[in-house]
Amino acid sequence: MNEVVENSVDKREAILQGAFDEFCENGFLAASMDRILQTAGASKRTVYRYFESKEVLFQTLMLRQWRVIADNLKVSYRPGVDVREQLVEMGRAQARLYTSPEIMTANKMLMSEILRDPELVREIQNQVDYTASFEQLLKEAAADGALTIANPRQAAEEFISLLKGKAFWPFMLGAPLVSSEEMDAMIDQSVDMMMNQYGA
Amino acid sequence: MNEVVENSVDKREAILQGAFDEFCENGFLAASMDRILQTAGASKRTVYRYFESKEVLFQTLMLRQWRVIADNLKVSYRPGVDVREQLVEMGRAQARLYTSPEIMTANKMLMSEILRDPELVREIQNQVDYTASFEQLLKEAAADGALTIANPRQAAEEFISLLKGKAFWPFMLGAPLVSSEEMDAMIDQSVDMMMNQYGA
DNA sequence: GTATAGGTACACCCAACAGTTTACCTGCAT
DNA sequence: ATGCAGGTAAACTGTTGGGTGTACCTATAC
């Protein structure tokens, strides 16, 4: 054998990695299974042993990506801690996503596919509620008297809108990725606005 | 002849209309030139007389769409008029876009293609600056003493972010189109937030 | 009346590509 | 030693689809 011996888990992983790169570069339709298996160093038969179709391979990857996103968005209210600081923490949770090239590149492609064919990612999409964790934090902060919020859901969405408007969507439309420092400034601006609106 | 006689302008228009429908339904890659000419009731030769390739046909349509958007975003500052009312007017300009099924359907497809292949729409994209008109209005309002805004560009972007976050992006991700009434409420909320942040 | 512009119909070329089939290889476990 | 699980290699199938070539039609202009 020419190559280093790999066990079957590695092979599957290699295929997923190759597919990730190819899908990110070309999108679902223009991605070529031939190129994927070439990148992965696997034969066609092997690819189709692990994944019954291009579509299944794609969905497997997207589910994985969705989990990465969800894992980065976990925050919870800490009573007694300065509420402004906690809003900044919420912003930083989003910022972790917006400043990661790998995540954002994948997001760009994923977004394109969602728009083109919602069915392709429908089930996956419904498994994650981005705003739930933020909404919960704001609700608890309001109950605690730290903020005055009639509609926590709306407030959470407003906050996320501000951050996405500054960092997420511009990148989607071709702007360069924002740095951590720029992101900190953006978080500050957005938190200011939230405090002006909802500060107790 | 089976059909009503058409002059060549009508024929070109029929092709554009057929292409618009097909591209909206299937996106650029999955759109079929055969289906387009069938819908348009034109022969393949005729289509290729007017548009040298699928790509050119697509870009022609997208440029047209871009103009529609730009035309809906024109606002200008009116000294003496209540500034809150003018912010609402800015919101309504956006709302005209967000509540139009035809515009939003086209936008969804267009957005998908921008994400997939920025080159396809690069030149077109740079011809329109959405926020310029809003930024100018805010700047004049600030000069007039009606608002206190250090960074009008940023303020314009924040306002648009709030509105897009409430109406534009949710639709892009599968939510139903918002009605004019819902839109009015969203505009109110967003204007409140702007007034709290930037009110004189 | 005839030439030209614009149109139709339709067979055709060529390339890409998802997925299958077949034949063969190899290391490990029994 | 042998059998099987997991792998490679490569030819093949079937279809789709952008774009072209060719022959023919039909008005209106001159």
Short mmCIF file of C-alpha atoms (C1' of nucleotides) in Angstrom, two decimals:
data_model
loop_
_atom_site.label_atom_id
_atom_site.label_comp_id
_atom_site.label_asym_id
_atom_site.label_seq_id
_atom_site.Cartn_x
_atom_site.Cartn_y
_atom_site.Cartn_z
CA MET A 1 0.00 0.00 0.00
CA ASN A 2 1.22 3.49 -0.79
CA GLU A 3 -0.52 5.24 2.02
CA VAL A 4 -0.49 5.15 5.75
CA VAL A 5 -2.84 2.50 7.06
CA GLU A 6 -6.10 3.99 8.25
CA ASN A 7 -8.92 2.40 10.13
CA SER A 8 -12.44 2.79 8.87
CA VAL A 9 -13.31 5.66 11.21
CA ASP A 10 -10.45 7.68 9.74
CA LYS A 11 -11.66 6.88 6.25
CA ARG A 12 -15.14 8.10 7.00
CA GLU A 13 -13.66 11.20 8.56
CA ALA A 14 -11.48 11.84 5.54
CA ILE A 15 -14.52 11.66 3.32
CA LEU A 16 -16.41 14.11 5.53
CA GLN A 17 -13.47 16.49 5.51
CA GLY A 18 -13.12 16.32 1.74
CA ALA A 19 -16.83 16.81 1.31
CA PHE A 20 -16.79 19.78 3.67
CA ASP A 21 -14.12 21.52 1.60
CA GLU A 22 -15.78 20.74 -1.70
CA PHE A 23 -19.26 21.80 -0.57
CA CYS A 24 -17.90 25.01 0.94
CA GLU A 25 -16.08 25.84 -2.24
CA ASN A 26 -18.78 25.00 -4.75
CA GLY A 27 -22.10 24.58 -2.99
CA PHE A 28 -24.28 21.50 -3.12
CA LEU A 29 -25.19 21.43 -6.80
CA ALA A 30 -21.80 22.30 -8.25
CA ALA A 31 -19.92 20.04 -5.84
CA SER A 32 -18.55 16.98 -7.55
CA MET A 33 -18.48 13.58 -5.87
CA ASP A 34 -15.47 12.73 -7.99
CA ARG A 35 -13.53 15.65 -6.55
CA ILE A 36 -14.63 14.77 -3.03
CA LEU A 37 -13.34 11.23 -3.24
CA GLN A 38 -10.15 12.45 -4.84
CA THR A 39 -9.52 14.92 -2.00
CA ALA A 40 -10.41 12.30 0.57
CA GLY A 41 -8.21 9.70 -1.09
CA ALA A 42 -11.05 7.22 -1.15
CA SER A 43 -12.62 5.17 -3.89
CA LYS A 44 -16.12 5.82 -5.12
CA ARG A 45 -17.39 2.52 -3.80
CA THR A 46 -16.17 3.37 -0.32
CA VAL A 47 -17.83 6.75 -0.33
CA TYR A 48 -21.12 5.18 -1.28
CA ARG A 49 -20.71 2.52 1.36
CA TYR A 50 -20.67 5.20 4.08
CA PHE A 51 -23.13 7.63 2.54
CA GLU A 52 -25.93 6.44 0.35
CA SER A 53 -26.10 9.61 -1.70
CA LYS A 54 -24.68 13.07 -2.19
CA GLU A 55 -27.68 14.45 -0.35
CA VAL A 56 -27.15 12.27 2.72
CA LEU A 57 -23.48 13.20 2.81
CA PHE A 58 -24.42 16.85 2.67
CA GLN A 59 -27.01 16.58 5.42
CA THR A 60 -24.63 14.72 7.66
CA LEU A 61 -22.16 17.55 7.36
CA MET A 62 -24.75 20.23 7.89
CA LEU A 63 -26.08 18.60 11.04
CA ARG A 64 -22.57 18.56 12.39
CA GLN A 65 -22.11 22.25 11.53
CA TRP A 66 -25.40 23.13 13.21
CA ARG A 67 -24.20 21.51 16.42
CA VAL A 68 -21.00 23.56 16.37
CA ILE A 69 -23.10 26.70 16.14
CA ALA A 70 -25.48 25.69 18.91
CA ASP A 71 -22.59 24.78 21.22
CA ASN A 72 -21.19 28.28 20.86
CA LEU A 73 -24.42 29.99 21.83
CA LYS A 74 -24.91 28.68 25.34
CA VAL A 75 -25.19 31.43 27.94
CA SER A 76 -27.05 31.67 31.23
CA TYR A 77 -27.98 34.40 33.64
CA ARG A 78 -25.80 34.90 36.69
CA PRO A 79 -27.67 36.82 39.42
CA GLY A 80 -25.66 39.54 41.05
CA VAL A 81 -23.25 40.01 38.16
CA ASP A 82 -23.39 43.41 36.42
CA VAL A 83 -26.05 43.07 33.75
CA ARG A 84 -24.16 45.14 31.21
CA GLU A 85 -21.28 42.72 31.53
CA GLN A 86 -23.71 39.86 30.91
CA LEU A 87 -25.00 41.47 27.75
CA VAL A 88 -21.41 41.73 26.60
CA GLU A 89 -21.05 38.02 27.32
CA MET A 90 -24.05 37.34 25.09
CA GLY A 91 -22.40 39.38 22.39
CA ARG A 92 -19.18 37.46 22.80
CA ALA A 93 -21.05 34.21 22.32
CA GLN A 94 -22.19 35.45 18.91
CA ALA A 95 -18.75 36.90 18.24
CA ARG A 96 -17.14 33.48 18.64
CA LEU A 97 -19.08 32.46 15.56
CA TYR A 98 -18.61 35.63 13.55
CA THR A 99 -14.84 35.71 13.92
CA SER A 100 -14.19 32.08 12.96
CA PRO A 101 -13.26 31.73 9.28
CA GLU A 102 -14.16 28.06 9.16
CA ILE A 103 -17.58 28.52 10.71
CA MET A 104 -18.41 31.55 8.62
CA THR A 105 -17.31 29.98 5.37
CA ALA A 106 -19.51 27.01 6.08
CA ASN A 107 -22.34 29.31 7.12
CA LYS A 108 -22.15 31.16 3.86
CA MET A 109 -22.57 28.02 1.85
CA LEU A 110 -25.22 26.67 4.19
CA MET A 111 -27.21 29.88 3.93
CA SER A 112 -27.05 29.73 0.17
CA GLU A 113 -28.46 26.22 0.17
CA ILE A 114 -31.20 27.06 2.66
CA LEU A 115 -32.36 29.84 0.36
CA ARG A 116 -32.20 27.66 -2.72
CA ASP A 117 -33.86 24.60 -1.30
CA PRO A 118 -35.28 24.85 2.23
CA GLU A 119 -36.22 21.17 2.19
CA LEU A 120 -32.58 20.15 2.11
CA VAL A 121 -32.07 21.47 5.64
CA ARG A 122 -35.59 21.76 7.01
CA GLU A 123 -35.41 19.14 9.77
CA ILE A 124 -31.98 20.25 10.83
CA GLN A 125 -32.99 23.87 10.97
CA ASN A 126 -35.83 23.19 13.35
CA GLN A 127 -33.61 21.45 15.85
CA VAL A 128 -31.91 24.61 16.98
CA ASP A 129 -33.41 27.81 18.31
CA TYR A 130 -30.62 30.34 18.33
CA THR A 131 -32.41 32.92 20.37
CA ALA A 132 -33.84 30.69 23.10
CA SER A 133 -30.79 30.89 25.31
CA PHE A 134 -30.59 34.68 24.96
CA GLU A 135 -34.29 35.13 25.53
CA GLN A 136 -34.06 33.12 28.72
CA LEU A 137 -31.18 35.20 30.01
CA LEU A 138 -33.03 38.45 29.35
CA LYS A 139 -36.17 37.10 30.97
CA GLU A 140 -34.29 36.20 34.13
CA ALA A 141 -32.53 39.54 34.15
CA ALA A 142 -35.93 41.24 33.93
CA ALA A 143 -37.37 39.09 36.72
CA ASP A 144 -34.34 40.02 38.77
CA GLY A 145 -35.02 43.72 38.22
CA ALA A 146 -31.77 44.26 36.37
CA LEU A 147 -33.57 45.14 33.13
CA THR A 148 -37.05 46.33 32.17
CA ILE A 149 -38.23 44.14 29.34
CA ALA A 150 -41.86 43.59 28.37
CA ASN A 151 -41.05 41.21 25.55
CA PRO A 152 -37.83 39.24 26.11
CA ARG A 153 -38.11 37.36 22.83
CA GLN A 154 -38.29 40.59 20.90
CA ALA A 155 -35.44 42.08 22.88
CA ALA A 156 -33.25 39.04 22.22
CA GLU A 157 -34.01 39.26 18.52
CA GLU A 158 -33.19 42.96 18.48
CA PHE A 159 -29.86 42.38 20.11
CA ILE A 160 -28.97 39.61 17.70
CA SER A 161 -30.15 41.73 14.78
CA LEU A 162 -27.77 44.50 15.75
CA LEU A 163 -24.82 42.15 16.02
CA LYS A 164 -25.64 40.26 12.85
CA GLY A 165 -26.16 43.53 11.03
CA LYS A 166 -22.68 44.64 12.01
CA ALA A 167 -20.72 41.45 11.52
CA PHE A 168 -22.63 38.50 10.14
CA TRP A 169 -24.51 39.85 7.14
CA PRO A 170 -21.75 42.09 5.86
CA PHE A 171 -19.49 39.06 5.65
CA MET A 172 -22.21 37.13 3.90
CA LEU A 173 -22.35 39.89 1.31
CA GLY A 174 -18.65 39.92 0.65
CA ALA A 175 -17.05 42.03 3.39
CA PRO A 176 -13.93 40.63 5.06
CA LEU A 177 -14.23 38.78 8.33
CA VAL A 178 -14.24 41.09 11.35
CA SER A 179 -11.42 40.80 13.86
CA SER A 180 -11.96 40.17 17.54
CA GLU A 181 -11.10 43.80 18.29
CA GLU A 182 -13.62 45.19 15.82
CA MET A 183 -16.13 42.75 17.19
CA ASP A 184 -15.59 44.05 20.73
CA ALA A 185 -16.36 47.58 19.58
CA MET A 186 -19.50 46.38 17.83
CA ILE A 187 -20.63 44.54 20.90
CA ASP A 188 -20.15 47.71 22.97
CA GLN A 189 -22.25 49.77 20.58
CA SER A 190 -25.03 47.21 20.54
CA VAL A 191 -25.04 46.78 24.29
CA ASP A 192 -25.26 50.58 24.66
CA MET A 193 -28.35 50.54 22.56
CA MET A 194 -29.91 47.71 24.55
CA MET A 195 -29.13 49.45 27.82
CA ASN A 196 -30.70 52.68 26.60
CA GLN A 197 -33.81 50.80 25.62
CA TYR A 198 -34.12 48.26 28.41
CA GLY A 199 -31.91 49.47 31.27
CA ALA A 200 -33.73 49.43 34.61
CA MET B 1 -49.43 31.47 -36.98
CA ASN B 2 -51.06 30.16 -33.83
CA GLU B 3 -50.16 33.06 -31.65
CA VAL B 4 -50.86 36.72 -31.52
CA VAL B 5 -48.30 38.62 -33.53
CA GLU B 6 -45.65 40.15 -31.30
CA ASN B 7 -42.96 42.62 -32.09
CA SER B 8 -39.41 41.90 -31.11
CA VAL B 9 -39.51 44.00 -27.94
CA ASP B 10 -42.37 41.86 -26.64
CA LYS B 11 -40.42 38.72 -27.47
CA ARG B 12 -37.42 39.89 -25.54
CA GLU B 13 -39.69 40.80 -22.67
CA ALA B 14 -41.36 37.39 -22.76
CA ILE B 15 -37.98 35.74 -22.51
CA LEU B 16 -37.01 37.92 -19.55
CA GLN B 17 -40.27 37.12 -17.80
CA GLY B 18 -39.91 33.41 -18.38
CA ALA B 19 -36.33 33.53 -17.20
CA PHE B 20 -37.34 35.48 -14.11
CA ASP B 21 -39.85 32.81 -13.12
CA GLU B 22 -37.50 29.95 -13.83
CA PHE B 23 -34.55 31.48 -12.00
CA CYS B 24 -36.72 32.37 -9.01
CA GLU B 25 -38.06 28.85 -8.83
CA ASN B 26 -34.83 26.93 -9.33
CA GLY B 27 -31.88 29.26 -8.92
CA PHE B 28 -29.18 29.84 -11.49
CA LEU B 29 -27.61 26.42 -11.70
CA ALA B 30 -30.77 24.33 -11.67
CA ALA B 31 -32.62 26.65 -14.03
CA SER B 32 -33.07 25.12 -17.44
CA MET B 33 -32.79 27.16 -20.60
CA ASP B 34 -35.18 24.69 -22.25
CA ARG B 35 -37.85 25.44 -19.65
CA ILE B 36 -37.28 29.16 -20.00
CA LEU B 37 -37.82 29.18 -23.73
CA GLN B 38 -40.83 26.93 -23.32
CA THR B 39 -42.41 29.31 -20.79
CA ALA B 40 -41.55 32.30 -22.95
CA GLY B 41 -42.90 30.63 -26.06
CA ALA B 42 -39.70 31.33 -27.92
CA SER B 43 -37.30 29.13 -29.81
CA LYS B 44 -33.85 28.40 -28.55
CA ARG B 45 -32.25 30.27 -31.42
CA THR B 46 -34.20 33.41 -30.55
CA VAL B 47 -33.22 33.29 -26.92
CA TYR B 48 -29.59 33.08 -27.86
CA ARG B 49 -29.97 35.91 -30.33
CA TYR B 50 -30.99 38.25 -27.50
CA PHE B 51 -28.77 36.85 -24.74
CA GLU B 52 -25.45 35.32 -25.55
CA SER B 53 -25.48 32.95 -22.61
CA LYS B 54 -27.40 31.83 -19.55
CA GLU B 55 -25.10 33.96 -17.46
CA VAL B 56 -25.78 37.14 -19.42
CA LEU B 57 -29.51 36.51 -19.25
CA PHE B 58 -29.24 36.10 -15.51
CA GLN B 59 -27.19 39.25 -15.02
CA THR B 60 -29.59 41.27 -17.12
CA LEU B 61 -32.43 40.23 -14.87
CA MET B 62 -30.50 40.86 -11.70
CA LEU B 63 -29.52 44.36 -12.75
CA ARG B 64 -33.17 45.10 -13.37
CA GLN B 65 -34.10 43.75 -9.95
CA TRP B 66 -31.40 45.82 -8.30
CA ARG B 67 -32.87 48.96 -9.83
CA VAL B 68 -36.30 48.14 -8.46
CA ILE B 69 -34.79 47.89 -5.01
CA ALA B 70 -32.85 51.13 -5.30
CA ASP B 71 -35.92 53.00 -6.54
CA ASN B 72 -37.81 52.00 -3.43
CA LEU B 73 -35.19 53.30 -1.05
CA LYS B 74 -35.14 56.96 -1.93
CA VAL B 75 -35.85 59.22 1.06
CA SER B 76 -34.72 62.70 1.92
CA TYR B 77 -34.73 64.88 4.99
CA ARG B 78 -37.51 67.47 5.31
CA PRO B 79 -36.55 70.21 7.78
CA GLY B 80 -39.29 71.16 10.19
CA VAL B 81 -41.14 67.86 9.95
CA ASP B 82 -41.26 65.78 13.15
CA VAL B 83 -38.11 63.66 13.10
CA ARG B 84 -39.81 60.61 14.53
CA GLU B 85 -42.24 60.73 11.64
CA GLN B 86 -39.31 60.86 9.25
CA LEU B 87 -37.72 57.81 10.80
CA VAL B 88 -41.03 56.05 10.28
CA GLU B 89 -40.87 57.11 6.64
CA MET B 90 -37.44 55.54 6.34
CA GLY B 91 -38.87 52.38 7.81
CA ARG B 92 -41.74 52.45 5.34
CA ALA B 93 -39.27 52.68 2.48
CA GLN B 94 -37.76 49.41 3.62
CA ALA B 95 -41.19 47.98 4.30
CA ARG B 96 -42.22 48.50 0.69
CA LEU B 97 -39.60 45.94 -0.19
CA TYR B 98 -40.21 43.52 2.64
CA THR B 99 -43.94 43.24 2.02
CA SER B 100 -43.77 42.63 -1.72
CA PRO B 101 -43.94 38.92 -2.58
CA GLU B 102 -42.40 39.41 -6.00
CA ILE B 103 -39.45 41.44 -4.76
CA MET B 104 -38.79 39.17 -1.81
CA THR B 105 -38.98 35.99 -3.85
CA ALA B 106 -36.47 37.42 -6.28
CA ASN B 107 -34.32 38.63 -3.39
CA LYS B 108 -34.23 35.18 -1.88
CA MET B 109 -32.90 33.66 -5.05
CA LEU B 110 -30.54 36.54 -5.66
CA MET B 111 -29.13 36.25 -2.16
CA SER B 112 -28.54 32.55 -2.63
CA GLU B 113 -26.57 33.21 -5.80
CA ILE B 114 -24.55 36.01 -4.24
CA LEU B 115 -23.48 33.63 -1.50
CA ARG B 116 -22.68 30.84 -3.89
CA ASP B 117 -20.80 32.88 -6.45
CA PRO B 118 -20.11 36.55 -5.65
CA GLU B 119 -18.54 37.07 -9.09
CA LEU B 120 -21.87 36.51 -10.77
CA VAL B 121 -23.23 39.73 -9.31
CA ARG B 122 -20.12 41.61 -8.22
CA GLU B 123 -20.37 44.58 -10.62
CA ILE B 124 -24.07 44.92 -10.08
CA GLN B 125 -23.77 44.83 -6.33
CA ASN B 126 -21.36 47.72 -6.23
CA GLN B 127 -23.67 49.99 -8.17
CA VAL B 128 -26.09 50.43 -5.31
CA ASP B 129 -25.45 51.62 -1.77
CA TYR B 130 -28.60 50.87 0.19
CA THR B 131 -27.70 52.84 3.22
CA ALA B 132 -26.45 56.03 1.55
CA SER B 133 -29.86 57.64 1.37
CA PHE B 134 -30.63 56.82 5.00
CA GLU B 135 -27.25 57.94 6.19
CA GLN B 136 -27.71 61.27 4.46
CA LEU B 137 -31.10 61.81 6.06
CA LEU B 138 -29.74 61.09 9.51
CA LYS B 139 -26.78 63.35 8.94
CA GLU B 140 -29.04 66.25 7.97
CA ALA B 141 -31.32 65.57 10.91
CA ALA B 142 -28.30 65.73 13.20
CA ALA B 143 -27.05 68.96 11.60
CA ASP B 144 -30.53 70.31 12.12
CA GLY B 145 -30.40 69.47 15.82
CA ALA B 146 -33.30 67.03 15.57
CA LEU B 147 -31.09 64.08 16.49
CA THR B 148 -27.75 63.59 18.24
CA ILE B 149 -25.69 61.28 16.08
CA ALA B 150 -21.93 61.01 16.15
CA ASN B 151 -21.75 58.40 13.42
CA PRO B 152 -24.64 58.62 10.92
CA ARG B 153 -23.43 55.69 8.86
CA GLN B 154 -23.43 53.47 11.89
CA ALA B 155 -26.82 54.73 12.96
CA ALA B 156 -28.30 54.07 9.51
CA GLU B 157 -26.91 50.56 9.57
CA GLU B 158 -28.31 49.95 13.03
CA PHE B 159 -31.75 51.05 11.96
CA ILE B 160 -31.68 48.86 8.88
CA SER B 161 -30.35 45.96 10.93
CA LEU B 162 -33.30 46.18 13.26
CA LEU B 163 -35.80 46.21 10.42
CA LYS B 164 -34.09 43.47 8.47
CA GLY B 165 -33.80 41.39 11.60
CA LYS B 166 -37.54 41.62 12.11
CA ALA B 167 -38.81 41.21 8.56
CA PHE B 168 -36.20 40.52 5.94
CA TRP B 169 -34.04 37.75 7.36
CA PRO B 170 -36.87 35.76 8.91
CA PHE B 171 -38.49 35.55 5.49
CA MET B 172 -35.20 34.51 3.97
CA LEU B 173 -35.04 31.67 6.47
CA GLY B 174 -38.52 30.41 5.76
CA ALA B 175 -40.94 32.57 7.75
CA PRO B 176 -44.03 33.83 5.93
CA LEU B 177 -44.02 37.30 4.43
CA VAL B 178 -44.98 39.99 6.95
CA SER B 179 -48.13 42.00 6.36
CA SER B 180 -48.19 45.78 6.17
CA GLU B 181 -49.79 45.93 9.63
CA GLU B 182 -47.12 43.77 11.23
CA MET B 183 -44.54 45.83 9.45
CA ASP B 184 -45.95 49.04 10.92
CA ALA B 185 -45.59 47.63 14.41
CA MET B 186 -42.02 46.57 13.71
CA ILE B 187 -41.19 50.00 12.40
CA ASP B 188 -42.57 51.56 15.58
CA GLN B 189 -40.46 49.33 17.78
CA SER B 190 -37.34 50.07 15.81
CA VAL B 191 -37.96 53.81 15.71
CA ASP B 192 -38.46 53.74 19.50
CA MET B 193 -35.07 52.22 19.87
CA MET B 194 -33.47 54.76 17.56
CA MET B 195 -35.13 57.65 19.40
CA ASN B 196 -33.94 56.30 22.74
CA GLN B 197 -30.41 56.11 21.43
CA TYR B 198 -30.22 59.20 19.26
CA GLY B 199 -33.11 61.48 20.26
CA ALA B 200 -31.99 65.09 20.86
"C1'" DG C 1 -41.21 40.03 -56.78
"C1'" DT C 2 -37.44 39.60 -53.99
"C1'" DA C 3 -34.28 40.33 -50.23
"C1'" DT C 4 -33.67 40.76 -45.47
"C1'" DA C 5 -34.75 40.57 -40.51
"C1'" DG C 6 -36.62 37.97 -37.15
"C1'" DG C 7 -38.62 33.79 -35.94
"C1'" DT C 8 -39.51 28.40 -35.54
"C1'" DA C 9 -38.35 23.54 -35.30
"C1'" DC C 10 -35.32 20.17 -34.25
"C1'" DA C 11 -31.51 17.31 -34.60
"C1'" DC C 12 -26.99 17.43 -32.88
"C1'" DC C 13 -22.44 17.95 -30.16
"C1'" DC C 14 -20.10 17.62 -26.02
"C1'" DA C 15 -19.22 17.62 -21.35
"C1'" DA C 16 -20.31 16.76 -16.65
"C1'" DC C 17 -21.77 13.93 -13.25
"C1'" DA C 18 -24.49 10.74 -9.83
"C1'" DG C 19 -24.49 6.30 -9.12
"C1'" DT C 20 -23.50 1.03 -10.48
"C1'" DT C 21 -21.07 -3.02 -11.76
"C1'" DT C 22 -17.26 -5.94 -11.99
"C1'" DA C 23 -12.89 -7.58 -10.90
"C1'" DC C 24 -9.34 -7.56 -7.96
"C1'" DC C 25 -6.45 -6.70 -3.59
"C1'" DT C 26 -5.15 -7.23 1.53
"C1'" DG C 27 -4.86 -7.86 6.27
"C1'" DC C 28 -6.77 -9.98 10.12
"C1'" DA C 29 -9.33 -13.57 12.84
"C1'" DT C 30 -10.44 -18.12 13.36
"C1'" DA D 1 -5.18 -21.89 4.85
"C1'" DT D 2 -9.18 -19.70 4.29
"C1'" DG D 3 -12.82 -16.62 4.42
"C1'" DC D 4 -14.51 -12.24 5.03
"C1'" DA D 5 -14.66 -7.21 5.77
"C1'" DG D 6 -13.22 -3.27 3.89
"C1'" DG D 7 -10.81 -1.24 0.34
"C1'" DT D 8 -9.08 0.12 -4.73
"C1'" DA D 9 -9.47 0.83 -9.72
"C1'" DA D 10 -11.78 1.79 -13.64
"C1'" DA D 11 -15.06 1.12 -17.10
"C1'" DC D 12 -19.90 1.87 -17.74
"C1'" DT D 13 -24.89 3.71 -17.70
"C1'" DG D 14 -28.11 7.09 -18.16
"C1'" DT D 15 -29.44 11.52 -18.09
"C1'" DT D 16 -29.25 16.39 -18.18
"C1'" DG D 17 -28.28 20.50 -20.20
"C1'" DG D 18 -25.78 24.56 -22.47
"C1'" DG D 19 -25.01 25.88 -26.80
"C1'" DT D 20 -24.73 25.33 -32.25
"C1'" DG D 21 -25.97 24.23 -37.13
"C1'" DT D 22 -29.21 23.80 -40.58
"C1'" DA D 23 -33.32 24.22 -42.99
"C1'" DC D 24 -37.37 26.43 -43.33
"C1'" DC D 25 -41.13 30.07 -42.62
"C1'" DT D 26 -43.20 34.85 -43.11
"C1'" DA D 27 -43.76 39.33 -42.98
"C1'" DT D 28 -42.52 44.09 -44.41
"C1'" DA D 29 -39.48 47.32 -47.20
"C1'" DC D 30 -37.92 48.57 -51.46
#
